[in-house]
Amino acid sequence: MKKNILNISIYVAIIFFIILPVIYTIFSVFFGDSSFLENIKLLDKNTFLLLAKSLLLAFTVASFTTFFGTILALLLYKTKIHLSNFLKLVLLIPLFISPYILAVAYKDFFFLVFGNSNLISSFFGVILVLTLVFTPLSILIIGSALSNINSQIEESGLILTSFNRVIYKIVLPLIKPALISSFILVFIFSLSEFSVPAFFGVKVFTTEIFSRFSAFYNHSLAILQSLFLIIICVSLLLADRKYLSKASFLAIGNKGTKNNLYKLKNPIISNLFLIIWLIISVALPFIVLFIQAFSDGTTNFFKALELLIPTFASSFFLAFIGAIIIVFVGFIVANYSVKYKKTDWVLLIVFAIPSTIYGISLIKFYNQPSLNFIYSGYAIIIIGYVGKFSFISAKIIENALKQIPKSLDEAAQIASISNSSRIRKILIPLILPALFASFIISFIFSIGELGITIMLYPPGTEIMPIKVFTIMANAPQSLTSSMTLIVFSVSLLMISGFYFVFKIIKRRR
Amino acid sequence: MRKLILISIIALFVSCNNSQKEVIVYTSVDQIFSEPILKDFEKETGIKIKTVFDTEETKSTGVLNRLIAEKDNPQCDVFWSGDPIRTIVLKNKGITTAYKLEIAKDINSVFKDKDNEWTGFSARARVLIYNKDSMNKEDIPKSIFDLTKPEYKGRFAIANPLFGTTTFHFAAIFTALGDEKAKQFLADLKQNNVLIATSNGDVKKRVVSGEIACGLTDTDDANEAINEGANVGIVFLDQESGFGSLIMPNAVCMIKNSPNKENAKVLIDYLLSKETEAKLAKSCAQMPLHKGVEIPENIPSLDNIIPMRIDYNKTSVKLEEIQDYLKNWVE
Amino acid sequence: MSIIKLENISYSYGTTDVLQNFNLEFEANNLTCLLGDSGCGKTTILRLIAGLEIPQKGNIIIDNKIVTETGKSIISPEKREIGFVFQDLGLWPHFTVYKNIAFGLEEQKAKDIKIKVSEILEFFGIENQAGKYPHQLSGGQKQLVAIARSLVLKPKILLMDEPLANLDVKLKHKILSYIKNIKEQFKITILYVTHDHKEAFAISDKIIVLNKGKIEAQGNVEEIKSSDNEFVKYFLEY
């Protein structure tokens, strides 16, 4: 009984803190603002063409990332490839760098090599950059699922047929939820992305929404247009639900999850692929950034350091707390989704909304004298992060939970172990890799978040991505690149720290 | 472990509630230029400054939308804008309040709001920057309308008119010429193969590199190029024709129902002082609107420049009107 | 005649030495039972024969062909003509019973596949379950599917790892009789791993009692029952 009250209050808190502001804003668009009808008229054929273009972009990027993510995840998590632990970490790097900055690096690279940047300042360029940025996300999600497959399911296949067939016909179908999650997440991210298309001069739906803001300050119209994004995303999720509803899934074996690693017959090709990917997605931008950073000597690098050092502590603190709460919320929602078959579309709505609009909803909702204690401190930023990224966390954890047979939990129930003990001692240890993956992703996204943060950050505070982008407004390239290098190095250090701690925790168990 | 998390969460909520002397500023002026001024204010008056800076418009949209969203419970005391358009938008939405400055008496009334809801200072101007190697003295355009002439075909650039000062410039042209003539002018520019760059900084970059012969940009970008040692020159257009060059002052306004009204007034007075204008003239080549401010040699004085005669209010209205047209024009 | 030979096998898992200089031969067309406690290495022996593990030292020879040489797998698992029934069954949850069984045959003609699968389903009396998914089956039915799947390619050797672990007594008897039947019908060599000596006594031609990676005794049922070996006597008491 007590447990239920706690559960209910947690759900209520989630709804109140995260969902209500958004719903409140949407309602005020329809019922509060008199210009609603005028705004409807502004939705012309052009808008819908742009929407179609955005959908095409998102679909292409999501397909590529899922494809490459699968290959890379298989190599990293299922084979005895050299240095796999190091590679798992290093290949995450593009996630730490803001897509916009990567776009700048690639444009400069093309300029250096080809003398002009026409090839990349195009639809193709946007796809390239977004694919490189989001593939690490796919690798994490798919890799996490691959690690959870019962080895006997693979082995019974290996007795009968070749390794390749086992992968195609058994392993991949069994991780379909992860493949689909990865696709949907990247699809939504690409759909809402605007800084990269804007930089390459490619018009898409989000650049349209954005210019409504910038130029017209027409909030209502922008929100209305965002509704389209939400509707598309929710439909995707519903399709995902329907398609997956018939499958029943895996068992974690009685001997625990021993993850089989297989030796590659032809390591040369695989290693080559990994190296090429590493070069294109990590080494190249890094080198370009490096060249740019030190093009006028080291003064700007030290200046960048000076500018950024005051931001490290607060950024880390915010991202860390944010990530923990995000994992917690994700777990609650995922648990609920799996048990009662309700959907997590509620979190999806917030995820699908462009950051700026979500920021505005939070302002409108929380900027009341009575709620000042939330609004004028760091809490509001954390609420922003939690709202924005909980969906991802819930998805990752949900996939892991689905892979646990009910019997494990029921066995504990029969043995009269309390609910909280069951969760703590049985459920959580079994999904620890997923919890950790979810934490890392949430941390990375939170520490680099710009759109919401800039709308909400308390005056006078110093936060890393804000600092980079405000200084970037009028700074020499070398300063900007130096700042980027520093931001990414610091993030990398923090993440490595987490991996290290995680290894220790695993060993202790 | 759990206790630690609980404590941190509580700390979050309590974090920013100091009640000392402070003033809250939102600014869209580049941090590199605005921050030193604000820091000096803090030092000289002892009032703590808390700032929200803005990012470039093409990266995100922050400060202005934030002010609009916060309208019902303002958190900001003073808004320092890089141009009067934004302050006019705020005024039109009822977010600003009047503050008549004694100190601004000697500023030309065209740079002030008639209801005292915003005041201009330290101005930039729209200029033509040209590459000395690509252009002889005789060939330099004297008027913005020269750019439609065949000898400049494909040799000049402007920044994307959907953002920043270029929008302002075009709106001013529309206000001054009237819609029909302005649209004709724009069409002629397109016919003359105008190159559309991503920003003023981009225009400067391309002229410096010699990629194009000349382009429209702001005084601060142009001066930066000269300071970097590039072989470029600056021209104030339409001085002889009387049409004038567009002057874009900074503008500051006080937010209605702000939390620290008295401190806000102190800050606004400070920003509008001659000392501040002198500093901004030095740091970013902005021209003072006060009379008799000491400026470095390379900065032109407003006394010597013929400005475009426009009403900023009308221009701001025009700006919103022409957005759709501009969007189509860019394509 | 030995169909399987383990020669001087040494295998460690992490820091544990499971087998050291281990030698064992299995006779063709026999049902040989590996009997012992958990951790004695019996499952490991099966996995080594199947090619799912590679020993650090030693050779494995199946039907006069070297399949594993020191540290290397010469012939991969799917080419060793072996069937394996796993302890957790390893049934593929996204395939029906039919597909689970047919999967190994996929490189053959569709007509042939249908015939072979139907044959095997009939043999085990589970034709009616063909369209069901594993999670829709009872424990005993799942077991039969796992065994059927392992036999569909008509392997020479069938490896079974504690196949009756989760079944009730009645089912155990039923399936044990199936297993005995299989040996006759399919002319196949069976290696059967268990810790339950009653099972071993019920069906084995030969029993090998293992303890911590060492052979304590080998022989037929009578010989084991009357063995003087201390460990064997202790083991049989329970």
Short mmCIF file of C-alpha atoms in Angstrom, two decimals, chain A residues 226-483:
data_model
loop_
_atom_site.label_atom_id
_atom_site.label_comp_id
_atom_site.label_asym_id
_atom_site.label_seq_id
_atom_site.Cartn_x
_atom_site.Cartn_y
_atom_site.Cartn_z
CA SER A 226 5.58 22.11 -33.67
CA LEU A 227 2.34 20.25 -33.24
CA PHE A 228 2.96 18.65 -36.59
CA LEU A 229 6.24 17.33 -35.31
CA ILE A 230 4.56 15.96 -32.24
CA ILE A 231 1.85 14.25 -34.23
CA ILE A 232 4.38 12.63 -36.53
CA CYS A 233 6.43 11.40 -33.62
CA VAL A 234 3.49 10.02 -31.72
CA SER A 235 2.29 8.18 -34.83
CA LEU A 236 5.71 6.64 -35.15
CA LEU A 237 5.53 5.46 -31.62
CA LEU A 238 2.08 3.98 -32.10
CA ALA A 239 3.31 2.12 -35.17
CA ASP A 240 6.20 0.83 -33.12
CA ARG A 241 3.84 -0.42 -30.41
CA LYS A 242 1.53 -2.17 -32.81
CA TYR A 243 4.27 -3.87 -34.70
CA LEU A 244 6.03 -5.15 -31.64
CA SER A 245 2.99 -6.19 -29.67
CA LYS A 246 2.99 -9.79 -30.81
CA ALA A 247 6.56 -10.66 -30.06
CA SER A 248 7.53 -12.31 -26.85
CA PHE A 249 11.05 -12.10 -25.94
CA LEU A 250 14.25 -13.35 -24.67
CA ALA A 251 15.38 -15.20 -21.66
CA ILE A 252 18.39 -14.33 -19.65
CA GLY A 253 19.77 -17.78 -18.97
CA ASN A 254 19.99 -19.36 -15.57
CA LYS A 255 23.70 -19.06 -15.64
CA GLY A 256 23.41 -15.30 -16.04
CA THR A 257 24.24 -13.37 -19.14
CA LYS A 258 27.47 -14.67 -20.40
CA ASN A 259 28.07 -12.71 -23.52
CA ASN A 260 29.71 -14.71 -26.24
CA LEU A 261 32.40 -13.05 -28.26
CA TYR A 262 33.20 -14.53 -31.60
CA LYS A 263 36.40 -14.53 -33.53
CA LEU A 264 36.19 -12.98 -36.95
CA LYS A 265 37.12 -15.07 -39.95
CA ASN A 266 38.15 -12.05 -41.91
CA PRO A 267 39.35 -9.47 -39.46
CA ILE A 268 41.02 -7.33 -42.08
CA ILE A 269 37.83 -6.01 -43.62
CA SER A 270 36.21 -5.40 -40.25
CA ASN A 271 39.22 -3.66 -38.86
CA LEU A 272 39.46 -1.56 -42.00
CA PHE A 273 35.85 -0.54 -41.68
CA LEU A 274 36.33 0.42 -38.07
CA ILE A 275 39.41 2.42 -38.88
CA ILE A 276 37.73 4.29 -41.71
CA TRP A 277 34.77 5.06 -39.50
CA LEU A 278 37.06 6.22 -36.73
CA ILE A 279 38.90 8.49 -39.11
CA ILE A 280 35.84 10.07 -40.64
CA SER A 281 33.79 10.50 -37.51
CA VAL A 282 36.41 11.26 -34.90
CA ALA A 283 39.89 11.89 -36.22
CA LEU A 284 38.93 14.20 -39.04
CA PRO A 285 36.86 16.76 -37.15
CA PHE A 286 39.26 16.56 -34.28
CA ILE A 287 42.21 17.34 -36.52
CA VAL A 288 40.40 20.18 -38.22
CA LEU A 289 39.40 21.63 -34.86
CA PHE A 290 42.96 21.29 -33.70
CA ILE A 291 44.33 23.07 -36.73
CA GLN A 292 41.78 25.82 -36.36
CA ALA A 293 42.41 26.18 -32.64
CA PHE A 294 46.13 26.69 -32.98
CA SER A 295 46.16 28.56 -36.27
CA ASP A 296 47.20 31.78 -34.55
CA GLY A 297 49.37 30.24 -31.90
CA THR A 298 48.37 29.28 -28.41
CA THR A 299 46.99 32.53 -27.03
CA ASN A 300 43.43 31.82 -27.99
CA PHE A 301 43.66 28.36 -26.57
CA PHE A 302 44.60 29.70 -23.18
CA LYS A 303 42.00 32.38 -23.47
CA ALA A 304 39.43 29.69 -24.17
CA LEU A 305 40.58 27.80 -21.12
CA GLU A 306 40.26 30.92 -19.02
CA LEU A 307 36.74 31.49 -20.31
CA LEU A 308 35.61 27.94 -19.76
CA ILE A 309 37.11 26.93 -16.44
CA PRO A 310 34.42 28.73 -14.40
CA THR A 311 31.79 26.69 -16.20
CA PHE A 312 33.08 23.20 -15.49
CA ALA A 313 31.75 22.71 -12.01
CA SER A 314 28.23 23.98 -12.58
CA SER A 315 27.88 22.20 -15.92
CA PHE A 316 29.06 18.92 -14.44
CA PHE A 317 26.79 19.29 -11.44
CA LEU A 318 23.75 20.05 -13.56
CA ALA A 319 24.39 17.29 -16.05
CA PHE A 320 25.14 14.75 -13.35
CA ILE A 321 22.05 15.44 -11.26
CA GLY A 322 20.01 15.73 -14.41
CA ALA A 323 21.24 12.38 -15.71
CA ILE A 324 20.49 10.62 -12.45
CA ILE A 325 16.97 11.97 -12.32
CA ILE A 326 16.49 11.16 -16.00
CA VAL A 327 17.50 7.54 -15.43
CA PHE A 328 15.20 7.38 -12.42
CA VAL A 329 12.24 8.79 -14.32
CA GLY A 330 13.04 6.60 -17.30
CA PHE A 331 13.07 3.56 -15.08
CA ILE A 332 9.74 4.39 -13.46
CA VAL A 333 8.05 5.01 -16.78
CA ALA A 334 9.65 1.97 -18.44
CA ASN A 335 8.61 -0.27 -15.57
CA TYR A 336 5.09 1.01 -15.78
CA SER A 337 5.01 0.63 -19.56
CA VAL A 338 6.16 -2.96 -19.40
CA LYS A 339 3.81 -3.98 -16.59
CA TYR A 340 0.62 -2.29 -17.63
CA LYS A 341 1.17 -2.01 -21.37
CA LYS A 342 0.57 1.72 -21.36
CA THR A 343 2.66 3.79 -23.65
CA ASP A 344 5.37 6.27 -22.89
CA TRP A 345 3.90 8.68 -25.41
CA VAL A 346 3.58 11.19 -22.68
CA LEU A 347 7.33 11.63 -22.50
CA LEU A 348 7.52 11.44 -26.26
CA ILE A 349 5.48 14.60 -26.66
CA VAL A 350 7.98 16.59 -24.71
CA PHE A 351 10.87 14.96 -26.52
CA ALA A 352 9.46 15.81 -29.91
CA ILE A 353 8.94 19.49 -29.27
CA PRO A 354 11.71 21.81 -30.40
CA SER A 355 13.80 22.88 -27.46
CA THR A 356 13.00 26.54 -27.75
CA ILE A 357 9.30 25.95 -27.52
CA TYR A 358 9.68 23.63 -24.59
CA GLY A 359 11.77 26.32 -22.95
CA ILE A 360 9.03 28.83 -23.51
CA SER A 361 6.40 26.49 -22.07
CA LEU A 362 8.50 26.03 -18.99
CA ILE A 363 8.86 29.77 -18.62
CA LYS A 364 5.17 30.39 -19.04
CA PHE A 365 4.31 27.69 -16.57
CA TYR A 366 6.92 28.22 -13.88
CA ASN A 367 7.53 31.92 -14.06
CA GLN A 368 5.02 32.71 -11.34
CA PRO A 369 5.91 34.47 -8.12
CA SER A 370 4.77 31.44 -6.15
CA LEU A 371 7.07 29.15 -8.09
CA ASN A 372 10.00 31.51 -8.05
CA PHE A 373 12.04 29.17 -5.92
CA ILE A 374 12.03 26.73 -8.80
CA TYR A 375 12.29 29.19 -11.60
CA SER A 376 15.11 31.38 -10.40
CA GLY A 377 17.49 28.57 -9.56
CA TYR A 378 19.10 25.64 -11.26
CA ALA A 379 16.03 23.48 -10.70
CA ILE A 380 14.34 24.83 -13.78
CA ILE A 381 17.21 23.77 -15.99
CA ILE A 382 17.13 20.28 -14.56
CA ILE A 383 13.41 20.12 -15.19
CA GLY A 384 14.22 21.09 -18.76
CA TYR A 385 16.76 18.30 -19.14
CA VAL A 386 14.54 15.74 -17.50
CA GLY A 387 11.62 16.62 -19.72
CA LYS A 388 13.66 16.62 -22.86
CA PHE A 389 15.62 13.42 -22.43
CA SER A 390 13.55 11.11 -20.25
CA PHE A 391 12.01 9.54 -23.29
CA ILE A 392 15.35 8.19 -24.48
CA SER A 393 16.12 6.84 -21.07
CA ALA A 394 12.72 5.16 -20.82
CA LYS A 395 13.16 3.54 -24.21
CA ILE A 396 16.57 2.07 -23.44
CA ILE A 397 15.49 0.76 -20.07
CA GLU A 398 12.23 -0.58 -21.47
CA ASN A 399 14.12 -2.66 -24.02
CA ALA A 400 16.21 -4.15 -21.27
CA LEU A 401 13.22 -4.85 -19.04
CA LYS A 402 11.43 -6.64 -21.86
CA GLN A 403 14.31 -9.05 -22.02
CA ILE A 404 13.82 -10.23 -18.46
CA PRO A 405 11.47 -13.17 -18.05
CA LYS A 406 8.67 -12.64 -15.59
CA SER A 407 9.72 -15.77 -13.80
CA LEU A 408 12.73 -14.11 -12.30
CA ASP A 409 10.64 -11.47 -10.67
CA GLU A 410 7.87 -13.87 -9.74
CA ALA A 411 10.29 -16.23 -8.07
CA ALA A 412 11.29 -13.42 -5.79
CA GLN A 413 7.68 -12.49 -5.16
CA ILE A 414 6.87 -16.02 -4.08
CA ALA A 415 9.80 -15.92 -1.73
CA SER A 416 8.10 -12.96 -0.05
CA ILE A 417 10.79 -10.48 -0.93
CA SER A 418 9.47 -6.93 -0.75
CA ASN A 419 8.87 -4.95 -3.90
CA SER A 420 11.63 -2.49 -3.26
CA SER A 421 14.10 -5.28 -2.53
CA ARG A 422 13.03 -7.08 -5.67
CA ILE A 423 13.65 -3.99 -7.67
CA ARG A 424 16.91 -3.21 -6.01
CA LYS A 425 18.41 -6.66 -5.78
CA ILE A 426 17.06 -8.48 -8.78
CA LEU A 427 15.71 -6.19 -11.44
CA ILE A 428 18.28 -3.43 -11.29
CA PRO A 429 21.37 -5.63 -11.30
CA LEU A 430 20.00 -7.44 -14.33
CA ILE A 431 19.52 -4.26 -16.30
CA LEU A 432 22.58 -2.47 -15.01
CA PRO A 433 24.22 -2.12 -18.44
CA ALA A 434 21.09 -0.46 -19.77
CA LEU A 435 20.88 1.85 -16.77
CA PHE A 436 24.46 2.81 -17.30
CA ALA A 437 24.03 3.38 -21.04
CA SER A 438 21.02 5.51 -20.29
CA PHE A 439 23.00 7.51 -17.73
CA ILE A 440 25.86 8.14 -20.11
CA ILE A 441 23.58 9.25 -22.94
CA SER A 442 21.60 11.51 -20.63
CA PHE A 443 24.77 13.03 -19.27
CA ILE A 444 26.20 13.68 -22.71
CA PHE A 445 23.03 15.29 -23.98
CA SER A 446 22.50 17.35 -20.86
CA ILE A 447 25.97 18.73 -20.74
CA GLY A 448 25.75 19.84 -24.36
CA GLU A 449 22.17 21.08 -24.33
CA LEU A 450 21.69 24.56 -25.70
CA GLY A 451 18.15 25.30 -26.87
CA ILE A 452 16.39 24.90 -23.55
CA THR A 453 19.25 26.06 -21.40
CA ILE A 454 19.55 29.39 -23.07
CA MET A 455 15.90 30.10 -22.37
CA LEU A 456 16.15 29.18 -18.73
CA TYR A 457 19.60 29.66 -17.31
CA PRO A 458 19.64 31.90 -14.23
CA PRO A 459 21.24 35.24 -15.00
CA GLY A 460 24.86 35.38 -14.01
CA THR A 461 25.48 31.65 -14.08
CA GLU A 462 28.11 30.06 -16.27
CA ILE A 463 27.24 27.00 -18.27
CA MET A 464 29.52 25.41 -20.84
CA PRO A 465 27.51 25.27 -24.07
CA ILE A 466 26.03 28.71 -23.43
CA LYS A 467 29.49 30.12 -22.98
CA VAL A 468 30.72 28.55 -26.19
CA PHE A 469 27.86 29.84 -28.26
CA THR A 470 27.67 33.32 -26.78
CA ILE A 471 31.37 33.87 -27.27
CA MET A 472 31.16 32.32 -30.71
CA ALA A 473 28.88 35.14 -31.80
CA ASN A 474 31.87 37.34 -32.28
CA ALA A 475 35.10 35.49 -31.87
CA PRO A 476 37.91 34.39 -34.13
CA GLN A 477 37.67 30.85 -35.42
CA SER A 478 40.65 29.77 -33.34
CA LEU A 479 38.94 30.79 -30.12
CA THR A 480 35.77 28.93 -30.99
CA SER A 481 37.64 25.83 -32.03
CA SER A 482 39.75 25.96 -28.89
CA MET A 483 36.64 26.16 -26.79
#
